[in-house]
Amino acid sequence: MQNKLFAKDGEAEFSGKGGDQNKDNAAAFARFQSALRSKVGEAKYKSWFLDLGLAERGDRSVTFSTGSQAKCDMLDNRYLPVLTAVWSNAVAPVDKVRLTVRKNLLKSSAKVGAIETGAAKNPFRTASITEISAPLDPRRTFDTYAVGHSNQIAWAAARQALDAEKPRDIVYFYGPSGSGKTHLGQAVGHEWRAKFENSDVAYITYRNLINACVNAVLSGDTQRFHEMLLGYDLIILDDIHFLEGKERTQEELLVVIDAALDRGKQVVIAGDLPPAKLAEAGIKKRLTDRLAGGLCVPIHEADETLRLEILKKRVRRSAAHCLIEDDVLEFIARTFTQSTRETIGALNQLFLMYGGEEKTVTLDEAKAILKSRMEDRKKIVTIDDAIAAGAEAFGLTLADITGRAQPQRIARARHAVVFCAREVLKESFPRIGKALKRDHTTVMSSYRRAQALLERDKVFQAAVARIREALED
């Protein structure tokens, strides 16, 4: 039996009847909050978990809600094992923990706010900077950033952005997902705040930028949108490649970049692709020219040496009581190679299991704890698995998917494979293109077609669901 709730920030509020059940769930969530606060510490709790709500509770499952998609994604990627363990220990064992965004609550709150302020006559408004700017992760600093051959040029560019004696220009970091672009951009933000005490920093995700721009255009208030952003001395924009196809947002961003540079502001941008490839993928040439004309530097995938250094930095700065031997760190760096996120995730799993114990974690113990992660990795992380699942879902062969034929059924199968490889496996467009024997611009177009088909085609929806199920089981 599942109980659905309307979740407020930091609360569990039951809908409908059943007062005793309401109280039980409220009490359970209160125990969970207290245990979570003790587990992660006060500072981290306030930064990442303060708005967490209880959205749904079943016999062996629980769903938490949070106020933004960015926060939801971050918790899902980094803290799902922690949430699962804390709920299981503090409340009751669970097999499945999910995270969702409080869309309905946010919409209803906005509606109430509009009525109370008399703004209901114009439902569109320019978002405030507190709504556009996301918080900087306190862990993503220069001190925690490991430097190696793959990122040393980007590191130098990041440090130059902080040099008050140098002329201000765009700094553009590009590289595959999980290579450390976001970390380096946020490190600039932290260092800027420390070095220039009276300066302000805005860290903006592509999603927040698009939403704010749409609202500004619909409200006829783009000038205020520009000036609001230009009030900040450092503007950091993440994942610019996701602006492909968003022409008006790109235009407004160009206006802000040009004005920011004219006023001596600093702009730092991160994306998956170099400027020339961004232009092929649908980003305006004028915008890619701006990126190419600044400090445009690549970040490559970390090699084993850099992955090991990243792990050592994490261990040195960890508050865990356990000691992890070097051969364990070397094993993790050698085994979990898809991205630095995967490497760090394996280390975090050891911290979760042994962090509270005064003991030395041996290689055999680490292998035992990470066994399921290694098995899951082999089972779900390859694009080839997505291609095989797509062929089965559409009744095709592997050669059909990777071949040159263009009948509708085969083309749609490719769209589904691209979508699932991107959304489930978190693969980059160039890597997906390589597996499908196509260039990344074709793959990005295929991804957009899949998004459109998912909105209107139930047969396509069902096929995508089957592929996702095959990859996630």
Coordinates of C-alpha atoms in Angstrom, one line a residue:
M1 CA 0.0 0.0 0.0
Q2 CA 1.3 3.4 -0.9
N3 CA 0.4 6.7 0.7
K4 CA 0.6 9.9 -1.4
L5 CA 1.5 13.2 0.2
F6 CA 1.8 16.8 -0.6
A7 CA 5.3 17.6 0.5
K8 CA 6.3 21.0 1.7
D9 CA 9.8 22.1 2.3
G10 CA 11.1 19.9 5.1
E11 CA 7.7 18.5 5.9
A12 CA 5.4 15.5 5.2
E13 CA 1.8 16.6 4.8
F14 CA -0.8 14.0 4.1
S15 CA -3.7 14.6 1.6
G16 CA -7.2 13.5 2.4
K17 CA -8.4 11.6 5.4
G18 CA -6.5 9.4 7.8
G19 CA -5.3 11.5 10.7
D20 CA -3.5 8.6 12.4
Q21 CA -1.6 7.8 9.2
N22 CA -0.7 11.4 8.8
K23 CA 0.8 11.5 12.3
D24 CA 2.7 8.2 11.7
N25 CA 4.2 9.6 8.5
A26 CA 5.0 12.9 10.0
A27 CA 6.7 11.2 13.0
A28 CA 8.6 8.8 10.6
F29 CA 9.9 11.7 8.5
A30 CA 10.9 13.6 11.7
R31 CA 13.0 10.6 12.8
F32 CA 14.5 10.4 9.3
Q33 CA 15.4 14.2 9.3
S34 CA 17.1 13.9 12.7
A35 CA 19.1 10.9 11.7
L36 CA 20.1 12.5 8.3
R37 CA 21.2 15.6 10.1
S38 CA 23.4 13.6 12.4
K39 CA 24.8 11.5 9.4
V40 CA 25.8 14.3 7.1
G41 CA 26.5 17.1 9.5
E42 CA 24.7 20.5 10.1
A43 CA 26.5 22.4 7.3
K44 CA 25.8 19.8 4.6
Y45 CA 22.3 19.3 5.8
K46 CA 21.4 23.0 5.5
S47 CA 23.1 23.2 2.1
W48 CA 21.4 20.2 0.4
F49 CA 18.6 18.6 2.5
L50 CA 16.8 21.5 4.2
D51 CA 14.0 21.6 1.7
L52 CA 13.6 17.8 1.4
G53 CA 10.0 16.6 1.7
L54 CA 8.3 13.3 2.0
A55 CA 6.2 12.8 -1.2
E56 CA 5.1 9.2 -1.0
R57 CA 5.6 6.2 1.3
G58 CA 5.0 2.5 0.5
D59 CA 5.6 -0.7 2.4
R60 CA 9.1 -1.1 0.9
S61 CA 9.6 2.2 -0.9
V62 CA 9.7 5.9 -0.2
T63 CA 9.7 9.0 -2.5
F64 CA 11.3 12.3 -1.4
S65 CA 10.6 15.6 -3.1
T66 CA 12.7 18.7 -3.5
G67 CA 12.1 22.2 -4.9
S68 CA 14.2 22.2 -8.1
Q69 CA 15.3 19.8 -10.8
A70 CA 19.0 20.7 -10.3
K71 CA 18.7 19.8 -6.6
C72 CA 16.8 16.6 -7.4
D73 CA 19.5 15.5 -9.9
M74 CA 22.3 16.3 -7.5
L75 CA 20.7 14.3 -4.7
D76 CA 19.9 11.4 -7.0
N77 CA 23.4 11.2 -8.3
R78 CA 25.3 11.7 -5.0
Y79 CA 23.2 10.9 -2.0
L80 CA 20.7 8.2 -2.9
P81 CA 22.7 5.5 -1.0
V82 CA 22.8 7.8 2.0
L83 CA 19.1 8.5 1.9
T84 CA 18.3 4.8 1.5
A85 CA 20.6 3.8 4.4
V86 CA 19.3 6.5 6.8
W87 CA 15.6 5.8 6.2
S88 CA 16.2 2.0 6.5
N89 CA 18.0 2.5 9.9
A90 CA 15.8 5.3 11.3
V91 CA 12.4 4.3 10.1
A92 CA 12.0 1.0 8.3
P93 CA 13.9 -1.1 5.7
V94 CA 13.2 0.0 2.1
D95 CA 14.2 -1.5 -1.3
K96 CA 13.6 1.6 -3.4
V97 CA 14.1 5.3 -2.8
R98 CA 13.1 7.8 -5.5
L99 CA 13.4 11.6 -5.8
T100 CA 11.0 13.9 -7.5
V101 CA 10.4 17.7 -8.0
R102 CA 7.5 19.4 -6.3
K103 CA 6.1 20.8 -9.5
N104 CA 2.5 20.9 -8.4
L105 CA 3.5 22.6 -5.1
L106 CA 5.6 25.1 -6.9
K107 CA 2.9 26.0 -9.4
S108 CA 0.3 26.3 -6.7
S109 CA 2.6 28.5 -4.6
A110 CA 3.3 30.7 -7.5
K111 CA -0.4 31.1 -8.2
V112 CA -1.2 32.0 -4.6
G113 CA 1.7 34.5 -4.6
A114 CA 0.4 36.1 -7.8
I115 CA -3.1 36.5 -6.4
E116 CA -1.8 37.9 -3.1
T117 CA 0.3 40.5 -4.9
G118 CA -2.2 41.4 -7.6
A119 CA 0.1 39.9 -10.3
A120 CA -2.4 37.4 -11.6
K121 CA -3.2 39.8 -14.4
N122 CA 0.2 39.1 -15.8
P123 CA 1.3 35.5 -15.0
F124 CA 4.8 36.0 -16.5
R125 CA 7.5 37.8 -14.7
T126 CA 11.3 38.1 -14.8
A127 CA 12.8 35.7 -12.3
S128 CA 14.9 37.2 -9.5
I129 CA 18.6 36.4 -9.4
T130 CA 18.0 34.1 -6.4
E131 CA 15.8 32.0 -8.6
I132 CA 18.2 32.0 -11.6
S133 CA 21.4 31.5 -9.6
A134 CA 22.1 28.0 -8.1
P135 CA 24.1 27.6 -4.9
L136 CA 27.8 26.7 -5.2
D137 CA 28.7 23.3 -3.9
P138 CA 31.0 23.9 -0.9
R139 CA 33.1 20.8 -1.9
R140 CA 34.0 22.1 -5.4
T141 CA 37.0 24.3 -4.6
F142 CA 40.5 24.6 -5.9
D143 CA 41.7 22.7 -2.9
T144 CA 39.7 19.6 -3.8
Y145 CA 40.5 19.8 -7.5
A146 CA 43.2 17.4 -8.7
V147 CA 45.4 18.6 -11.6
G148 CA 46.9 16.3 -14.2
H149 CA 47.8 16.2 -17.9
S150 CA 44.2 16.1 -18.9
N151 CA 43.2 19.4 -17.2
Q152 CA 46.3 21.4 -16.5
I153 CA 45.6 24.0 -19.3
A154 CA 42.0 24.5 -18.0
W155 CA 43.4 24.9 -14.5
A156 CA 45.7 27.6 -15.7
A157 CA 42.9 29.4 -17.5
A158 CA 40.7 29.2 -14.3
R159 CA 43.5 30.8 -12.2
Q160 CA 44.0 33.5 -14.8
A161 CA 40.3 34.4 -14.6
L162 CA 41.0 35.4 -11.0
D163 CA 43.9 37.7 -11.9
A164 CA 42.7 41.3 -11.5
E165 CA 45.7 42.5 -13.5
K166 CA 44.6 40.5 -16.6
P167 CA 42.0 41.8 -19.1
R168 CA 38.6 40.2 -18.6
D169 CA 37.5 37.7 -21.2
I170 CA 35.4 34.6 -21.6
V171 CA 36.8 31.4 -20.2
Y172 CA 35.3 28.4 -21.9
F173 CA 35.9 24.9 -20.5
Y174 CA 34.8 22.0 -22.7
G175 CA 35.1 18.2 -22.4
P176 CA 33.1 15.0 -21.9
S177 CA 30.5 14.6 -19.1
G178 CA 32.2 13.8 -15.8
S179 CA 35.5 15.4 -16.6
G180 CA 35.4 18.1 -13.9
K181 CA 34.1 21.1 -15.8
T182 CA 31.4 22.0 -13.2
H183 CA 33.9 21.5 -10.4
L184 CA 36.4 23.9 -12.0
G185 CA 33.8 26.5 -12.8
Q186 CA 32.4 26.5 -9.2
A187 CA 36.0 26.6 -7.9
V188 CA 36.4 29.9 -9.7
G189 CA 33.2 31.1 -8.0
H190 CA 34.4 30.2 -4.5
E191 CA 37.8 31.7 -5.0
W192 CA 36.3 34.9 -6.5
R193 CA 34.2 35.4 -3.4
A194 CA 37.1 34.9 -1.1
K195 CA 39.5 37.2 -3.1
F196 CA 37.1 40.0 -4.0
E197 CA 35.0 40.4 -0.8
N198 CA 32.6 43.0 -2.2
S199 CA 31.9 41.2 -5.5
D200 CA 28.9 39.0 -6.3
V201 CA 28.9 35.7 -8.2
A202 CA 26.1 34.1 -10.2
Y203 CA 26.2 30.4 -11.0
I204 CA 23.6 29.6 -13.6
T205 CA 22.5 26.2 -15.0
Y206 CA 21.2 26.1 -18.6
R207 CA 17.8 25.1 -17.3
N208 CA 17.5 28.2 -15.1
L209 CA 18.8 30.5 -17.9
I210 CA 16.2 29.2 -20.3
N211 CA 13.3 29.5 -17.9
A212 CA 14.3 33.0 -16.9
C213 CA 14.7 34.1 -20.5
V214 CA 11.3 32.7 -21.5
N215 CA 9.7 34.6 -18.6
A216 CA 11.5 37.8 -19.5
V217 CA 10.5 37.6 -23.1
L218 CA 6.8 36.8 -22.3
S219 CA 6.7 39.6 -19.8
G220 CA 8.3 42.1 -22.2
D221 CA 11.0 42.7 -19.6
T222 CA 14.3 41.6 -21.2
Q223 CA 16.1 44.8 -20.3
R224 CA 15.6 44.1 -16.6
F225 CA 16.8 40.5 -17.2
H226 CA 20.0 41.8 -18.8
E227 CA 20.6 44.4 -16.0
M228 CA 19.9 41.8 -13.3
L229 CA 22.7 39.5 -14.6
L230 CA 25.0 42.4 -15.3
G231 CA 24.8 43.4 -11.6
Y232 CA 27.1 40.5 -11.0
D233 CA 30.9 40.6 -11.4
L234 CA 31.3 36.9 -12.2
I235 CA 28.8 35.0 -14.3
I236 CA 29.3 31.2 -14.5
L237 CA 27.1 29.3 -17.0
D238 CA 27.1 25.5 -17.1
D239 CA 26.1 23.1 -19.9
I240 CA 25.9 25.6 -22.7
H241 CA 25.5 22.8 -25.3
F242 CA 22.0 22.3 -24.0
L243 CA 21.0 25.7 -25.4
E244 CA 21.0 24.2 -29.0
G245 CA 17.7 25.0 -30.6
K246 CA 16.9 27.7 -28.0
E247 CA 17.6 30.6 -30.4
R248 CA 16.1 33.4 -28.3
T249 CA 17.9 32.4 -25.2
Q250 CA 21.2 32.3 -27.2
E251 CA 20.4 35.9 -28.5
E252 CA 19.8 37.2 -25.0
L253 CA 22.9 35.5 -23.7
L254 CA 25.0 37.1 -26.4
V255 CA 23.7 40.5 -25.3
V256 CA 24.6 39.8 -21.7
I257 CA 28.1 38.5 -22.6
D258 CA 29.0 41.5 -24.8
A259 CA 27.7 44.0 -22.2
A260 CA 29.5 42.1 -19.4
L261 CA 32.9 42.2 -21.2
D262 CA 32.4 45.9 -22.0
R263 CA 31.8 46.6 -18.3
G264 CA 34.9 44.6 -17.2
K265 CA 32.9 41.6 -15.9
Q266 CA 34.2 38.0 -15.9
V267 CA 32.3 35.3 -17.7
V268 CA 33.0 31.5 -17.3
I269 CA 31.2 29.0 -19.4
A270 CA 31.3 25.2 -19.6
G271 CA 30.1 22.7 -22.2
D272 CA 30.6 19.3 -23.8
L273 CA 31.8 20.4 -27.2
P274 CA 34.5 22.7 -28.7
P275 CA 33.1 25.9 -30.3
A276 CA 33.2 24.5 -33.9
K277 CA 31.3 21.4 -32.9
L278 CA 28.8 23.6 -31.0
A279 CA 28.1 25.5 -34.2
E280 CA 27.4 22.3 -36.1
A281 CA 25.1 21.2 -33.3
G282 CA 22.9 24.3 -33.5
I283 CA 24.5 27.0 -31.3
K284 CA 24.6 30.3 -33.1
K285 CA 27.8 31.1 -34.9
R286 CA 28.1 34.5 -33.2
L287 CA 28.0 32.8 -29.8
T288 CA 30.5 30.1 -30.7
D289 CA 32.8 32.8 -32.1
R290 CA 32.7 34.5 -28.7
L291 CA 33.7 31.3 -27.0
A292 CA 36.5 30.5 -29.5
G293 CA 37.9 34.1 -29.2
G294 CA 38.3 33.8 -25.4
L295 CA 40.3 31.4 -23.3
C296 CA 38.9 28.3 -24.9
V297 CA 40.5 25.2 -23.2
P298 CA 39.7 21.5 -23.2
I299 CA 39.4 19.1 -20.3
H300 CA 40.0 15.6 -21.3
E301 CA 38.9 12.4 -19.5
A302 CA 41.0 11.7 -16.5
D303 CA 43.7 9.0 -16.8
E304 CA 44.4 6.5 -14.0
T305 CA 47.0 8.7 -12.4
L306 CA 44.6 11.6 -12.1
R307 CA 41.8 9.5 -10.9
L308 CA 44.0 8.2 -8.1
E309 CA 45.0 11.7 -7.1
I310 CA 41.4 12.7 -7.0
L311 CA 40.7 9.8 -4.7
K312 CA 43.6 10.6 -2.4
K313 CA 42.4 14.2 -2.1
R314 CA 38.9 13.0 -1.2
V315 CA 40.3 10.7 1.5
R316 CA 42.5 13.4 3.0
R317 CA 39.6 15.8 3.3
S318 CA 37.1 13.2 4.5
A319 CA 35.7 13.2 8.0
A320 CA 35.4 9.4 7.9
H321 CA 37.0 7.4 10.8
C322 CA 38.1 4.5 8.6
L323 CA 41.5 4.3 6.9
I324 CA 41.5 3.2 3.3
E325 CA 44.7 1.6 2.1
D326 CA 46.5 2.8 -1.1
D327 CA 46.0 -0.5 -2.9
V328 CA 42.2 0.0 -2.4
L329 CA 42.4 3.5 -4.0
E330 CA 44.5 2.1 -6.8
F331 CA 41.9 -0.6 -7.5
I332 CA 39.1 1.9 -7.6
A333 CA 41.1 4.2 -10.0
R334 CA 41.9 1.2 -12.2
T335 CA 38.4 -0.3 -12.2
F336 CA 35.9 2.6 -12.3
T337 CA 37.1 4.4 -15.4
Q338 CA 34.0 5.8 -17.2
S339 CA 34.1 9.2 -15.5
T340 CA 35.4 10.8 -12.4
R341 CA 31.9 10.8 -11.0
E342 CA 31.9 7.0 -11.2
T343 CA 35.3 6.8 -9.5
I344 CA 34.2 9.1 -6.7
G345 CA 30.9 7.2 -6.3
A346 CA 32.8 4.0 -5.6
L347 CA 34.8 5.6 -2.9
N348 CA 31.7 7.2 -1.4
Q349 CA 30.2 3.7 -1.1
L350 CA 33.1 2.6 1.0
F351 CA 32.7 5.7 3.2
L352 CA 29.0 4.8 3.6
M353 CA 29.8 1.3 4.8
Y354 CA 32.9 1.9 6.9
G355 CA 33.0 5.7 7.5
G356 CA 31.9 5.5 11.1
E357 CA 34.3 2.7 12.1
E358 CA 37.9 3.0 13.4
K359 CA 39.3 0.4 11.0
T360 CA 41.5 -0.1 8.0
V361 CA 39.6 -1.1 4.9
T362 CA 41.4 -3.8 3.0
L363 CA 41.3 -4.6 -0.7
D364 CA 39.3 -7.8 -0.1
E365 CA 36.7 -5.9 1.9
A366 CA 36.5 -3.2 -0.7
K367 CA 36.0 -5.7 -3.5
A368 CA 33.2 -7.4 -1.5
I369 CA 31.4 -4.0 -0.9
L370 CA 31.9 -2.9 -4.5
K371 CA 31.0 -6.2 -6.1
S372 CA 27.4 -5.3 -6.9
R373 CA 28.5 -1.9 -8.3
M374 CA 31.0 -3.7 -10.6
E375 CA 28.4 -6.2 -11.7
D376 CA 25.9 -3.4 -12.3
R377 CA 28.5 -1.4 -14.2
K378 CA 29.2 -4.3 -16.5
K379 CA 25.5 -4.8 -17.1
I380 CA 24.1 -1.3 -17.7
V381 CA 26.8 1.2 -18.6
T382 CA 27.6 0.4 -22.2
I383 CA 26.0 2.0 -25.3
D384 CA 26.2 -1.5 -26.9
D385 CA 23.6 -2.7 -24.3
A386 CA 21.4 0.2 -25.3
I387 CA 21.7 -0.7 -29.0
A388 CA 20.9 -4.3 -28.3
A389 CA 17.9 -3.3 -26.1
G390 CA 16.7 -0.9 -28.9
A391 CA 17.0 -3.7 -31.5
E392 CA 14.9 -6.0 -29.4
A393 CA 12.3 -3.4 -28.6
F394 CA 11.7 -2.6 -32.3
G395 CA 12.2 -6.1 -33.6
L396 CA 15.4 -5.2 -35.5
T397 CA 19.0 -6.5 -35.8
L398 CA 22.0 -4.7 -34.5
A399 CA 23.1 -4.1 -38.1
D400 CA 19.8 -2.3 -38.7
I401 CA 20.5 0.1 -35.9
T402 CA 24.1 0.9 -36.8
G403 CA 23.5 0.7 -40.6
R404 CA 22.7 3.4 -43.1
A405 CA 19.0 2.4 -43.9
Q406 CA 16.5 5.1 -43.1
P407 CA 13.0 3.5 -43.0
Q408 CA 10.8 5.1 -40.3
R409 CA 10.9 2.1 -37.9
I410 CA 14.7 1.9 -38.0
A411 CA 15.1 5.7 -37.7
R412 CA 12.8 5.7 -34.7
A413 CA 14.7 2.9 -33.1
R414 CA 17.9 4.9 -33.4
H415 CA 16.1 7.9 -31.8
A416 CA 15.1 5.7 -28.9
V417 CA 18.6 4.3 -28.4
V418 CA 20.1 7.8 -28.5
F419 CA 17.6 9.1 -25.9
C420 CA 18.2 6.2 -23.5
A421 CA 21.9 6.3 -23.9
R422 CA 21.8 10.0 -23.0
E423 CA 19.2 9.9 -20.2
V424 CA 19.9 6.5 -18.6
L425 CA 23.6 6.0 -19.3
K426 CA 24.5 9.7 -19.1
E427 CA 26.7 9.3 -22.2
S428 CA 28.0 12.2 -24.2
F429 CA 26.8 12.8 -27.8
P430 CA 30.2 12.1 -29.3
R431 CA 30.4 8.7 -27.6
I432 CA 26.9 7.8 -28.7
G433 CA 27.7 8.9 -32.2
K434 CA 30.8 6.7 -32.3
A435 CA 28.8 3.6 -31.2
L436 CA 26.1 4.3 -33.8
K437 CA 28.7 5.2 -36.5
R438 CA 27.3 8.7 -36.9
D439 CA 28.6 12.2 -36.1
H440 CA 27.5 13.9 -32.9
T441 CA 25.4 16.5 -34.7
T442 CA 23.2 13.8 -36.2
V443 CA 23.0 12.2 -32.7
M444 CA 21.9 15.5 -31.1
S445 CA 19.2 15.9 -33.8
S446 CA 18.1 12.3 -33.1
Y447 CA 17.8 13.2 -29.4
R448 CA 15.5 16.1 -30.1
R449 CA 13.4 14.0 -32.4
A450 CA 13.0 11.4 -29.6
Q451 CA 11.9 14.2 -27.2
A452 CA 9.2 15.2 -29.7
L453 CA 8.1 11.7 -30.3
L454 CA 7.8 11.0 -26.6
E455 CA 5.3 13.8 -26.2
R456 CA 2.8 12.4 -28.8
D457 CA 3.5 8.8 -29.8
K458 CA 2.4 6.1 -27.4
V459 CA 4.0 3.3 -29.4
F460 CA 7.4 5.1 -29.2
Q461 CA 6.8 5.8 -25.5
A462 CA 6.3 2.1 -24.9
A463 CA 9.4 1.1 -26.8
V464 CA 11.5 3.6 -24.9
A465 CA 10.1 2.2 -21.6
R466 CA 11.2 -1.3 -22.6
I467 CA 14.7 -0.1 -23.4
R468 CA 15.0 1.8 -20.1
E469 CA 13.7 -1.3 -18.3
A470 CA 16.3 -3.5 -19.9
L471 CA 19.1 -1.0 -19.0
E472 CA 17.9 -0.3 -15.4
D473 CA 17.0 -3.8 -14.3

